[in-house]
Amino acid sequence: MKNNLLFFFFIVYFYTIDSTTQQLVSSDTSVEYKKFDIHKGFGVYSVSFMEFDNLGWLWVSGSNLELIDGKIHERSAIIQRYDGNRFYTVPLPNFSGSPPNFIKLYKRLDGQFYAVLIWQNKEKIFLLNPETLVFKEVILPSSKENKDICLFSYKDFFMVYVRHNTEIKLFQLNKNLKLTEYPTPITLQKENTYPIFSNFIGFEDHFILSESRSGVYIYNDNGTLLKKLTLSDLGLTNKDPNFLIDIDTWFKRDGNIYVYFTDIEGCYKYSSKNKKWEKTIFFDLDKTDKFNKQLVFSDVKENLIKQELSGVNSQFKFNFKNNFYRAPINTNFINSSKIASRDLSKELFIENKGSFYHYTFDNANVSTFLKNSSIRGMLQLNSNEVLVSTQDSGWFLINLKTKTTKQYKMTMNGQPFIPKASRAIFEDETNYWSSYDKGIISIDKKTQEVTPFIYYEVAAMVEDEKYIYYGIPFYNLMKFDKESKKNITLTSTSKYDVQGILKVGNSIYLACEEGLVVFENEKTTLYNPKEKQEHSIFISIIQHPTYGILLGTRTGELFQFNPQTKEFTLLYKDKLNASIATILFDNKDGIWMNTYNGIVSYNPETKASTRFTMNDGLSFYEANRYSALKTGNGFFLVGTLNGVSYFNPEELTKKVIDAEFRLTATTYFDKTLKKEIKEKSPQKLKDLKSISLPPESKNLELQFSLFGIYDSNKIKYRYRLNKELWVDLFTDTEIRLSNLSAGKHILEIEAIDSANKNIGKPIVLSIFAGEFFYKSDWFYFLFFLGIFVIIFWFYLEERKKHVLKENFSNKIISTQEEERSRIAKELHDSIGQRLLVLQKTFSKNKNQEETELKMINDVINEVRNISHNLHPFQFRKLGLAKSLENMMDAFQKSSEVFYSYEIDDDIDVYISKEKGLFIFRMLQECIANVEKHANATACNLTIINEAKIIRFVLKDNGSGFMVNNAMNSNESLGLKSLQERAQFISAILNIQSNSKTGTIITIKIAK
């Protein structure tokens, strides 16, 4: 069907002002609409302006639906923006302490708006930037209160009418907000009255101004009055001379201006050259019908829609350029409506008393029937009629010529009957044949009485002249004799889930979940292609005149089967893995696969494919099995889960949605400002690439929309974070992300059609979610650093204590040695000398007895031994090795213990005198302990000169002792002294003791 007949049968009815139902008689044009009211975000009661900005937003202004403090007739002004899915209210400037009561918008050529804010006693002009949502006041050159302001777009500037009481001034307002005053065009005769400017029509050298209280005036371009329009100018001689002329509405078509006047029949064409008026007929019925109020809207393509009000109803009539056309929408609106559209052939926006209607018209070359019904079998009865069965709603007759449908009513046993799950429809001279959920049925063509032949539910069926062949899943392949009315078993299919059936000659082919089952020569054989995966279930089968037997799978493969070689060839693999429900062929041998995700046109020669979806006019994206028909004229009928699509495959075209995908609002907490931010500025949102969320509020709300002309019900949205799985939003245009994990996230949002193809450029945002400091890596680093510092401080303190203790012990040891040396010297030099003097004295006395002299000698020897033990005077001369040998010999002479030793003489080279003395003292203490406590019979001292150390080993065969108990005892001062002396000279002391083997004391000191 040609484009100039797109709306030929389109009629839509509104039942009430709040009605949300429509009745579409024509199937050529699909009509969808959405209604908004105060409960769905639309808040404008009395609309003064409704127009698109350059960004694709629809702006609506007027008074608020909500009353001020519940007071009747007291409303505030409101501006809202519509993105195709929801409304956003624009904050208004408040310069007088109270909100304005009304607002009027005027669009400039650059896309910005002039906003006239109206209070009870004054009005102000502002420049509104739709990209930033910022208002800037336009200062008028007057100190008086401006009570009425009206603007009209003229050339590249605006004409501004300002009233001060009875005085009206005219200004020219250019884009730089400069005002130039013109001569006064109108002076009102009554004080405190205000002008009602109804229309302004601008031309190159003059303009027309219509004022409802005084008439229609023509001015030159500098504001000088040229004339006032009269009835004679319109050729009206039968009107009351006092009749007030007022322009109701006007429009432009092909460079001409057409005007409708209030309460004057017909349309007038105006010539701007000679300023003459000519009555003409533009819309149908202009010549005969009279309406109380008329409103015409023209889109940028000069397509027109006209609202005509008459009494208790109104009518909207379309007129498309270069094609006279009458297609009314009848409503019961009693008031004039505001209308907006960028292309009346595709969309329409209507506002009427607090309700907003968004229409979309799908003008694709596809007719839709039985919307909301799941389609099954189809049979063409003649060139115009097709009989269609549905899954649950019964049968219908579709008239392809008149584009109408009617129920095909049936009865069974005299009662109304609706067959369910009919797989196909066949006919002979007297009957229709089909199936229902219990078996085969026949329908008498004359009486429409149904006769059932109950057996099993049919999965798929095909016929020839005498029989109906059908498959039953996991049971049998059957044939039904139309004459005898009997079911005959052909073979068992108990292993197979039958999905489709085809009869070619004497062979029957069954498309099954398990593969292709071929029944021929009374045998059943299963075949499978090599490419067929385990989940690739055959669900459709058909014979192509050129390519033979074709099979479609549930995962989108199309296979060709060769009956002679029994081999398969993969012809096509669907990119979306969409199941191939049915298959048709056009007149050029092209293959059309009706899938679960649109219809795919495939050329086997070129391998080219095109997918058609709901965006291209199809009734639904998911085709239904057993429901496809090619008519006698080559058109296709494709059944879906939601209606029948009827089209000529040669005329079906792929539609491209020209739309831009953008953010419309964001809400998140700003840490710097310490408050929640709701950003709605298009300019800021356009530049938004990343968002930072503080740790105390890692929540984010995003709203978005497609800006363009499209049916929102056919667009889906989805998002994903960090390349993970997509989350389907369906038609929802809002995302709420809560409690995001800390770190960087990449958010992707897409608008897609039913074929999962992107519409517009995806939105990509970087989101930086902050983390509380106590959860951050820096916190853990500083925490463990602090722990380390504290531990290290304790270590240093302990080390300090240990060093002080060592120093104290060393001081004690050093003092002990000094004291021993002093005492030894005193004993040797003082007491020893006195005893020698005493010995000599006693020796000279011949009367002295021997025993007394011996006692003196013993005392002298004892003092000498004590002195030597306290401080070996020969140590520095003899060295450590010789001193130890002397000590061992001395103990051997005075002890019952057998002492032996093995000493390297060169050890003195590696040990200093100071350290040697300490080692000597330690071994001296150890041997003394052997004498006192060990109960040993033998003791050996071995000194080994190793590579890096010198090892001193003292062994005895005594009774041993408990080393740990002795070390912890307060009485073991000797052992503790050994430890302290070892630490003092950086030696390693090791004591091993056992009651059976004795004690081994090892001292290791580095060279």
PDB file of C-alpha atoms in Angstrom, residues 55-56 342 346-347 615 654-662 706-711 715 758-761:
ATOM      1  CA  LEU A  55      17.200  18.993  22.133  1.00  0.00           C
ATOM      2  CA  GLY A  56      14.016  16.988  21.661  1.00  0.00           C
ATOM      3  CA  ARG A 342       7.259  16.974  14.901  1.00  0.00           C
ATOM      4  CA  LYS A 346       4.203   9.513  13.141  1.00  0.00           C
ATOM      5  CA  GLU A 347       3.234  11.216  16.395  1.00  0.00           C
ATOM      6  CA  ASN A 615       9.886  -1.447  15.007  1.00  0.00           C
ATOM      7  CA  LYS A 654      13.595  -1.848   7.435  1.00  0.00           C
ATOM      8  CA  LYS A 655      12.872   1.227   9.543  1.00  0.00           C
ATOM      9  CA  VAL A 656      15.675   3.138  11.180  1.00  0.00           C
ATOM     10  CA  ILE A 657      14.911   4.928  14.429  1.00  0.00           C
ATOM     11  CA  ASP A 658      16.711   8.240  14.425  1.00  0.00           C
ATOM     12  CA  ALA A 659      17.029   8.892  18.141  1.00  0.00           C
ATOM     13  CA  GLU A 660      19.625  10.057  20.621  1.00  0.00           C
ATOM     14  CA  PHE A 661      20.050   8.241  23.932  1.00  0.00           C
ATOM     15  CA  ARG A 662      20.748  10.617  26.812  1.00  0.00           C
ATOM     16  CA  LEU A 706      15.556   8.195  23.837  1.00  0.00           C
ATOM     17  CA  PHE A 707      14.963  11.496  22.092  1.00  0.00           C
ATOM     18  CA  GLY A 708      13.295  10.984  18.746  1.00  0.00           C
ATOM     19  CA  ILE A 709      10.094   9.712  17.159  1.00  0.00           C
ATOM     20  CA  TYR A 710       9.393   6.097  18.092  1.00  0.00           C
ATOM     21  CA  ASP A 711       6.934   3.812  19.851  1.00  0.00           C
ATOM     22  CA  ILE A 715      12.014  -0.188  22.918  1.00  0.00           C
ATOM     23  CA  ASN A 758      21.369  -0.535  19.828  1.00  0.00           C
ATOM     24  CA  ILE A 759      19.304   2.566  19.236  1.00  0.00           C
ATOM     25  CA  GLY A 760      21.417   5.611  19.719  1.00  0.00           C
ATOM     26  CA  LYS A 761      24.820   5.583  21.355  1.00  0.00           C
TER      27      LYS A 761
END
